[in-house]
PDB file of C-alpha atoms in Angstrom:
ATOM      1  CA  ASN A   1     143.500  52.291 116.959  1.00  0.00           C
ATOM      2  CA  ALA A   2     143.576  48.762 118.228  1.00  0.00           C
ATOM      3  CA  GLY A   3     139.863  48.069 117.693  1.00  0.00           C
ATOM      4  CA  VAL A   4     139.064  44.531 118.894  1.00  0.00           C
ATOM      5  CA  THR A   5     141.965  42.490 120.161  1.00  0.00           C
ATOM      6  CA  GLN A   6     141.774  38.710 120.961  1.00  0.00           C
ATOM      7  CA  THR A   7     144.263  36.843 123.077  1.00  0.00           C
ATOM      8  CA  PRO A   8     145.670  34.277 122.423  1.00  0.00           C
ATOM      9  CA  LYS A   9     145.784  33.893 118.612  1.00  0.00           C
ATOM     10  CA  PHE A  10     146.514  30.132 118.709  1.00  0.00           C
ATOM     11  CA  ARG A  11     146.072  27.476 121.329  1.00  0.00           C
ATOM     12  CA  VAL A  12     146.284  23.675 121.568  1.00  0.00           C
ATOM     13  CA  LEU A  13     144.467  22.054 124.477  1.00  0.00           C
ATOM     14  CA  LYS A  14     144.129  18.508 125.626  1.00  0.00           C
ATOM     15  CA  THR A  15     140.653  17.143 126.259  1.00  0.00           C
ATOM     16  CA  GLY A  16     139.490  18.071 129.716  1.00  0.00           C
ATOM     17  CA  GLN A  17     141.777  21.151 130.102  1.00  0.00           C
ATOM     18  CA  SER A  18     140.314  24.570 130.705  1.00  0.00           C
ATOM     19  CA  MET A  19     141.189  27.961 129.268  1.00  0.00           C
ATOM     20  CA  THR A  20     139.959  31.470 128.911  1.00  0.00           C
ATOM     21  CA  LEU A  21     139.944  33.583 125.754  1.00  0.00           C
ATOM     22  CA  LEU A  22     140.176  37.307 126.227  1.00  0.00           C
ATOM     23  CA  CYS A  23     138.568  39.922 124.048  1.00  0.00           C
ATOM     24  CA  ALA A  24     139.341  43.616 124.529  1.00  0.00           C
ATOM     25  CA  GLN A  25     137.859  46.569 122.684  1.00  0.00           C
ATOM     26  CA  ASP A  26     138.861  50.187 122.891  1.00  0.00           C
ATOM     27  CA  MET A  27     135.882  51.774 121.111  1.00  0.00           C
ATOM     28  CA  ASN A  28     133.618  52.101 124.183  1.00  0.00           C
ATOM     29  CA  HIS A  29     131.065  49.713 122.605  1.00  0.00           C
ATOM     30  CA  GLU A  30     128.192  48.512 124.725  1.00  0.00           C
ATOM     31  CA  TYR A  31     127.581  45.271 122.926  1.00  0.00           C
ATOM     32  CA  MET A  32     130.102  42.382 122.724  1.00  0.00           C
ATOM     33  CA  TYR A  33     129.753  38.952 121.155  1.00  0.00           C
ATOM     34  CA  TRP A  34     131.567  35.615 120.848  1.00  0.00           C
ATOM     35  CA  TYR A  35     131.161  33.570 117.684  1.00  0.00           C
ATOM     36  CA  ARG A  36     132.761  30.332 116.544  1.00  0.00           C
ATOM     37  CA  GLN A  37     133.540  29.519 112.934  1.00  0.00           C
ATOM     38  CA  ASP A  38     133.485  26.031 111.611  1.00  0.00           C
ATOM     39  CA  PRO A  39     134.089  24.912 107.976  1.00  0.00           C
ATOM     40  CA  GLY A  40     130.933  25.187 105.864  1.00  0.00           C
ATOM     41  CA  MET A  41     128.868  26.504 108.755  1.00  0.00           C
ATOM     42  CA  GLY A  42     129.696  30.227 108.855  1.00  0.00           C
ATOM     43  CA  LEU A  43     129.809  31.917 112.231  1.00  0.00           C
ATOM     44  CA  ARG A  44     127.499  30.916 115.080  1.00  0.00           C
ATOM     45  CA  LEU A  45     126.803  32.974 118.139  1.00  0.00           C
ATOM     46  CA  ILE A  46     127.963  31.519 121.397  1.00  0.00           C
ATOM     47  CA  HIS A  47     127.220  34.201 123.962  1.00  0.00           C
ATOM     48  CA  TYR A  48     126.744  37.909 123.973  1.00  0.00           C
ATOM     49  CA  SER A  49     126.595  40.891 126.307  1.00  0.00           C
ATOM     50  CA  VAL A  50     124.667  44.133 126.128  1.00  0.00           C
ATOM     51  CA  GLY A  51     126.596  45.874 128.867  1.00  0.00           C
ATOM     52  CA  GLU A  52     128.951  45.511 131.778  1.00  0.00           C
ATOM     53  CA  GLY A  53     127.835  42.815 134.178  1.00  0.00           C
ATOM     54  CA  THR A  54     125.298  41.298 131.736  1.00  0.00           C
ATOM     55  CA  THR A  55     125.562  38.172 129.557  1.00  0.00           C
ATOM     56  CA  ALA A  56     123.093  36.073 127.478  1.00  0.00           C
ATOM     57  CA  LYS A  57     123.160  32.835 125.546  1.00  0.00           C
ATOM     58  CA  GLY A  58     123.411  32.642 121.862  1.00  0.00           C
ATOM     59  CA  GLU A  59     122.807  29.757 119.455  1.00  0.00           C
ATOM     60  CA  VAL A  60     125.497  27.371 120.658  1.00  0.00           C
ATOM     61  CA  PRO A  61     126.235  28.108 124.355  1.00  0.00           C
ATOM     62  CA  ASP A  62     126.814  24.672 125.743  1.00  0.00           C
ATOM     63  CA  GLY A  63     130.298  24.036 127.120  1.00  0.00           C
ATOM     64  CA  TYR A  64     131.151  27.761 127.405  1.00  0.00           C
ATOM     65  CA  ASN A  65     130.841  30.428 130.009  1.00  0.00           C
ATOM     66  CA  VAL A  66     131.381  34.134 129.717  1.00  0.00           C
ATOM     67  CA  SER A  67     131.941  37.171 131.872  1.00  0.00           C
ATOM     68  CA  ARG A  68     131.869  40.905 131.370  1.00  0.00           C
ATOM     69  CA  LEU A  69     133.261  42.457 134.466  1.00  0.00           C
ATOM     70  CA  LYS A  70     134.561  45.514 132.641  1.00  0.00           C
ATOM     71  CA  LYS A  71     132.921  47.256 129.646  1.00  0.00           C
ATOM     72  CA  GLN A  72     135.924  46.882 127.485  1.00  0.00           C
ATOM     73  CA  ASN A  73     136.544  43.154 128.107  1.00  0.00           C
ATOM     74  CA  PHE A  74     134.558  40.059 127.341  1.00  0.00           C
ATOM     75  CA  LEU A  75     135.943  36.672 128.453  1.00  0.00           C
ATOM     76  CA  LEU A  76     135.060  33.304 127.031  1.00  0.00           C
ATOM     77  CA  GLY A  77     135.813  30.238 129.148  1.00  0.00           C
ATOM     78  CA  LEU A  78     136.010  26.572 128.412  1.00  0.00           C
ATOM     79  CA  GLU A  79     135.802  24.630 131.698  1.00  0.00           C
ATOM     80  CA  SER A  80     136.541  21.153 130.228  1.00  0.00           C
ATOM     81  CA  ALA A  81     137.551  21.363 126.598  1.00  0.00           C
ATOM     82  CA  ALA A  82     136.282  18.714 124.122  1.00  0.00           C
ATOM     83  CA  PRO A  83     137.415  17.973 120.574  1.00  0.00           C
ATOM     84  CA  SER A  84     134.108  19.304 119.323  1.00  0.00           C
ATOM     85  CA  GLN A  85     135.205  22.726 120.532  1.00  0.00           C
ATOM     86  CA  THR A  86     138.069  22.777 118.006  1.00  0.00           C
ATOM     87  CA  SER A  87     137.245  25.963 116.004  1.00  0.00           C
ATOM     88  CA  VAL A  88     138.132  29.476 115.250  1.00  0.00           C
ATOM     89  CA  TYR A  89     136.687  31.885 117.759  1.00  0.00           C
ATOM     90  CA  PHE A  90     135.827  35.450 116.904  1.00  0.00           C
ATOM     91  CA  CYS A  91     134.960  38.261 119.254  1.00  0.00           C
ATOM     92  CA  ALA A  92     133.004  41.206 117.981  1.00  0.00           C
ATOM     93  CA  SER A  93     131.652  44.511 119.436  1.00  0.00           C
ATOM     94  CA  SER A  94     129.215  47.218 118.428  1.00  0.00           C
ATOM     95  CA  TYR A  95     127.394  50.330 119.586  1.00  0.00           C
ATOM     96  CA  SER A  96     123.960  50.098 121.010  1.00  0.00           C
ATOM     97  CA  ARG A  97     122.617  53.226 119.315  1.00  0.00           C
ATOM     98  CA  SER A  98     119.755  53.022 116.774  1.00  0.00           C
ATOM     99  CA  GLY A  99     120.306  52.707 113.050  1.00  0.00           C
ATOM    100  CA  ASN A 100     123.119  50.798 111.428  1.00  0.00           C
ATOM    101  CA  THR A 101     125.748  49.799 114.006  1.00  0.00           C
ATOM    102  CA  GLU A 102     128.608  47.952 112.400  1.00  0.00           C
ATOM    103  CA  ALA A 103     130.065  45.042 114.316  1.00  0.00           C
ATOM    104  CA  PHE A 104     133.797  45.111 114.494  1.00  0.00           C
ATOM    105  CA  PHE A 105     135.590  41.798 114.619  1.00  0.00           C
ATOM    106  CA  GLY A 106     138.859  40.649 116.167  1.00  0.00           C
ATOM    107  CA  GLN A 107     141.378  38.568 114.196  1.00  0.00           C
ATOM    108  CA  GLY A 108     140.238  35.315 115.711  1.00  0.00           C
ATOM    109  CA  THR A 109     141.681  32.609 118.081  1.00  0.00           C
ATOM    110  CA  ARG A 110     142.374  29.240 116.480  1.00  0.00           C
ATOM    111  CA  LEU A 111     141.782  26.539 119.136  1.00  0.00           C
ATOM    112  CA  THR A 112     142.621  22.939 118.661  1.00  0.00           C
ATOM    113  CA  VAL A 113     141.491  20.340 121.272  1.00  0.00           C
ATOM    114  CA  VAL A 114     143.258  17.039 121.013  1.00  0.00           C
TER     115      VAL A 114
ATOM    116  CA  GLY B   1     114.429  30.090 113.614  1.00  0.00           C
ATOM    117  CA  GLU B   2     116.609  32.212 111.402  1.00  0.00           C
ATOM    118  CA  ASP B   3     118.551  30.583 108.644  1.00  0.00           C
ATOM    119  CA  VAL B   4     120.827  32.177 106.018  1.00  0.00           C
ATOM    120  CA  GLU B   5     121.964  30.183 103.001  1.00  0.00           C
ATOM    121  CA  GLN B   6     124.698  30.714 100.457  1.00  0.00           C
ATOM    122  CA  SER B   7     126.377  28.620  97.871  1.00  0.00           C
ATOM    123  CA  LEU B   8     129.812  27.469  98.957  1.00  0.00           C
ATOM    124  CA  PHE B   9     132.046  28.235  95.949  1.00  0.00           C
ATOM    125  CA  LEU B  10     132.226  30.642  93.011  1.00  0.00           C
ATOM    126  CA  SER B  11     135.026  30.984  90.413  1.00  0.00           C
ATOM    127  CA  VAL B  12     135.312  33.925  87.937  1.00  0.00           C
ATOM    128  CA  ARG B  13     137.876  35.254  85.543  1.00  0.00           C
ATOM    129  CA  GLU B  14     139.735  38.436  86.428  1.00  0.00           C
ATOM    130  CA  GLY B  15     137.866  41.413  85.003  1.00  0.00           C
ATOM    131  CA  ASP B  16     134.518  39.711  84.896  1.00  0.00           C
ATOM    132  CA  SER B  17     131.636  40.464  87.347  1.00  0.00           C
ATOM    133  CA  SER B  18     130.990  38.202  90.338  1.00  0.00           C
ATOM    134  CA  VAL B  19     127.526  37.685  91.776  1.00  0.00           C
ATOM    135  CA  ILE B  20     127.177  36.095  95.186  1.00  0.00           C
ATOM    136  CA  ASN B  21     123.643  35.080  96.273  1.00  0.00           C
ATOM    137  CA  CYS B  22     122.070  34.702  99.693  1.00  0.00           C
ATOM    138  CA  THR B  23     118.661  33.814 101.037  1.00  0.00           C
ATOM    139  CA  TYR B  24     117.369  34.518 104.432  1.00  0.00           C
ATOM    140  CA  THR B  25     114.239  33.601 106.366  1.00  0.00           C
ATOM    141  CA  ASP B  26     113.710  36.258 109.049  1.00  0.00           C
ATOM    142  CA  SER B  27     111.333  38.838 107.541  1.00  0.00           C
ATOM    143  CA  SER B  28     111.908  41.109 110.568  1.00  0.00           C
ATOM    144  CA  SER B  29     115.577  41.705 109.729  1.00  0.00           C
ATOM    145  CA  THR B  30     116.312  45.427 109.599  1.00  0.00           C
ATOM    146  CA  TYR B  31     119.839  45.323 108.182  1.00  0.00           C
ATOM    147  CA  LEU B  32     121.551  42.867 105.940  1.00  0.00           C
ATOM    148  CA  TYR B  33     125.355  42.850 105.600  1.00  0.00           C
ATOM    149  CA  TRP B  34     128.135  41.525 103.400  1.00  0.00           C
ATOM    150  CA  TYR B  35     131.372  40.655 105.142  1.00  0.00           C
ATOM    151  CA  LYS B  36     134.686  39.636 103.530  1.00  0.00           C
ATOM    152  CA  GLN B  37     137.204  37.263 105.178  1.00  0.00           C
ATOM    153  CA  GLU B  38     140.702  36.852 103.832  1.00  0.00           C
ATOM    154  CA  PRO B  39     142.788  33.799 104.795  1.00  0.00           C
ATOM    155  CA  GLY B  40     143.766  33.883 108.499  1.00  0.00           C
ATOM    156  CA  ALA B  41     142.041  37.096 109.118  1.00  0.00           C
ATOM    157  CA  GLY B  42     138.883  38.424 110.838  1.00  0.00           C
ATOM    158  CA  LEU B  43     135.727  39.630 109.115  1.00  0.00           C
ATOM    159  CA  GLN B  44     135.728  43.016 107.372  1.00  0.00           C
ATOM    160  CA  LEU B  45     132.417  44.752 106.651  1.00  0.00           C
ATOM    161  CA  LEU B  46     132.118  45.366 102.912  1.00  0.00           C
ATOM    162  CA  THR B  47     128.655  46.959 102.757  1.00  0.00           C
ATOM    163  CA  TYR B  48     125.171  46.793 104.214  1.00  0.00           C
ATOM    164  CA  ILE B  49     121.614  47.532 103.082  1.00  0.00           C
ATOM    165  CA  PHE B  50     118.660  48.670 105.109  1.00  0.00           C
ATOM    166  CA  SER B  51     115.540  46.506 104.671  1.00  0.00           C
ATOM    167  CA  ASN B  52     113.497  49.293 103.113  1.00  0.00           C
ATOM    168  CA  MET B  53     115.956  49.621 100.209  1.00  0.00           C
ATOM    169  CA  ASP B  54     116.021  47.593  97.004  1.00  0.00           C
ATOM    170  CA  MET B  55     119.529  48.468  95.842  1.00  0.00           C
ATOM    171  CA  LYS B  56     122.675  50.021  97.138  1.00  0.00           C
ATOM    172  CA  GLN B  57     125.800  50.820  95.110  1.00  0.00           C
ATOM    173  CA  ASP B  58     129.218  51.486  96.559  1.00  0.00           C
ATOM    174  CA  GLN B  59     132.027  51.788  93.974  1.00  0.00           C
ATOM    175  CA  ARG B  60     132.492  48.299  92.489  1.00  0.00           C
ATOM    176  CA  LEU B  61     129.893  46.768  94.815  1.00  0.00           C
ATOM    177  CA  THR B  62     126.140  46.533  94.158  1.00  0.00           C
ATOM    178  CA  VAL B  63     123.749  45.041  96.624  1.00  0.00           C
ATOM    179  CA  LEU B  64     120.301  43.963  95.514  1.00  0.00           C
ATOM    180  CA  LEU B  65     117.557  43.112  97.987  1.00  0.00           C
ATOM    181  CA  ASN B  66     114.320  41.315  97.085  1.00  0.00           C
ATOM    182  CA  LYS B  67     112.264  41.353 100.245  1.00  0.00           C
ATOM    183  CA  LYS B  68     109.372  39.350  98.767  1.00  0.00           C
ATOM    184  CA  ASP B  69     111.698  36.416  98.022  1.00  0.00           C
ATOM    185  CA  LYS B  70     114.045  37.137 100.923  1.00  0.00           C
ATOM    186  CA  HIS B  71     116.966  37.177  98.475  1.00  0.00           C
ATOM    187  CA  LEU B  72     120.117  39.253  98.739  1.00  0.00           C
ATOM    188  CA  SER B  73     122.886  39.496  96.227  1.00  0.00           C
ATOM    189  CA  LEU B  74     126.319  41.091  96.023  1.00  0.00           C
ATOM    190  CA  ARG B  75     127.767  41.989  92.670  1.00  0.00           C
ATOM    191  CA  ILE B  76     131.421  42.858  92.362  1.00  0.00           C
ATOM    192  CA  ALA B  77     132.240  44.594  89.109  1.00  0.00           C
ATOM    193  CA  ASP B  78     135.677  44.112  87.389  1.00  0.00           C
ATOM    194  CA  THR B  79     136.700  41.390  89.863  1.00  0.00           C
ATOM    195  CA  GLN B  80     140.388  41.327  90.761  1.00  0.00           C
ATOM    196  CA  THR B  81     142.660  38.703  92.265  1.00  0.00           C
ATOM    197  CA  GLY B  82     142.621  40.655  95.488  1.00  0.00           C
ATOM    198  CA  ASP B  83     138.902  40.012  95.716  1.00  0.00           C
ATOM    199  CA  SER B  84     139.586  36.289  96.259  1.00  0.00           C
ATOM    200  CA  ALA B  85     138.172  35.614  99.743  1.00  0.00           C
ATOM    201  CA  ILE B  86     135.216  34.107 101.600  1.00  0.00           C
ATOM    202  CA  TYR B  87     132.125  36.360 101.531  1.00  0.00           C
ATOM    203  CA  PHE B  88     129.525  36.079 104.197  1.00  0.00           C
ATOM    204  CA  CYS B  89     126.043  37.494 104.188  1.00  0.00           C
ATOM    205  CA  ALA B  90     124.453  38.178 107.565  1.00  0.00           C
ATOM    206  CA  GLU B  91     121.175  39.427 108.892  1.00  0.00           C
ATOM    207  CA  ARG B  92     120.810  41.478 112.037  1.00  0.00           C
ATOM    208  CA  VAL B  93     118.277  39.934 114.377  1.00  0.00           C
ATOM    209  CA  GLY B  94     117.336  40.425 118.014  1.00  0.00           C
ATOM    210  CA  SER B  95     117.450  43.419 120.310  1.00  0.00           C
ATOM    211  CA  ALA B  96     121.198  43.034 120.920  1.00  0.00           C
ATOM    212  CA  ARG B  97     122.005  43.382 117.139  1.00  0.00           C
ATOM    213  CA  GLN B  98     123.124  39.732 116.912  1.00  0.00           C
ATOM    214  CA  LEU B  99     124.172  38.630 113.466  1.00  0.00           C
ATOM    215  CA  THR B 100     123.053  35.373 111.792  1.00  0.00           C
ATOM    216  CA  PHE B 101     125.622  34.379 109.174  1.00  0.00           C
ATOM    217  CA  GLY B 102     125.418  32.317 105.977  1.00  0.00           C
ATOM    218  CA  SER B 103     127.976  29.558 105.528  1.00  0.00           C
ATOM    219  CA  GLY B 104     130.113  31.775 103.343  1.00  0.00           C
ATOM    220  CA  THR B 105     130.955  31.735  99.639  1.00  0.00           C
ATOM    221  CA  GLN B 106     134.576  31.049  98.698  1.00  0.00           C
ATOM    222  CA  LEU B 107     135.276  33.348  95.650  1.00  0.00           C
ATOM    223  CA  THR B 108     138.230  32.384  93.538  1.00  0.00           C
ATOM    224  CA  VAL B 109     139.392  34.824  90.878  1.00  0.00           C
ATOM    225  CA  LEU B 110     141.289  33.172  88.067  1.00  0.00           C
ATOM    226  CA  PRO B 111     143.867  35.087  85.997  1.00  0.00           C
TER     227      PRO B 111
END
């Protein structure tokens, strides 16, 4: 089982460039999330989606856009990259059913903006 | 808003017990989680506890929850070098099951 797959794993961007990070899950999960991880700050939620065609802002959404055109994919876009967006980005997904629903994480994308 | 706090570092000797502490602020949290992150890897769920429980044991792991003080702890018995990693506590908040994470505790196991 692939679980949650993120593409690419590493990327270096110049300030002002744009890019899209792809997250794909094969578990038929309804909910998907994008987090960023910075040293000493844990993971912070950027955007999330509760289903195909829906997105919502998290704690730190500025400078990012997302799209969920297909249930299994959740894209994170940076229109004009800034050095402050240097971080490790994690995608996660989970079921929407009641009770404990474990979030499964991808392996992360390490992005450096120079 | 929600805030989850952890100490940043913990060192223990191999074979000793490790206790990682966490405090949270959102009293409406239903589930609290412990995740493990090894270098260069994603997050792996270790265990979780439902908010109406005080304790949960899972092999070498014991989770204690003090709802009055909003304090969560993870005890790892007989700590091994393979337990060296960053440990995150997280609370589930919001209708979309979003997680609010602590800053992570770097556990170093010394031989």
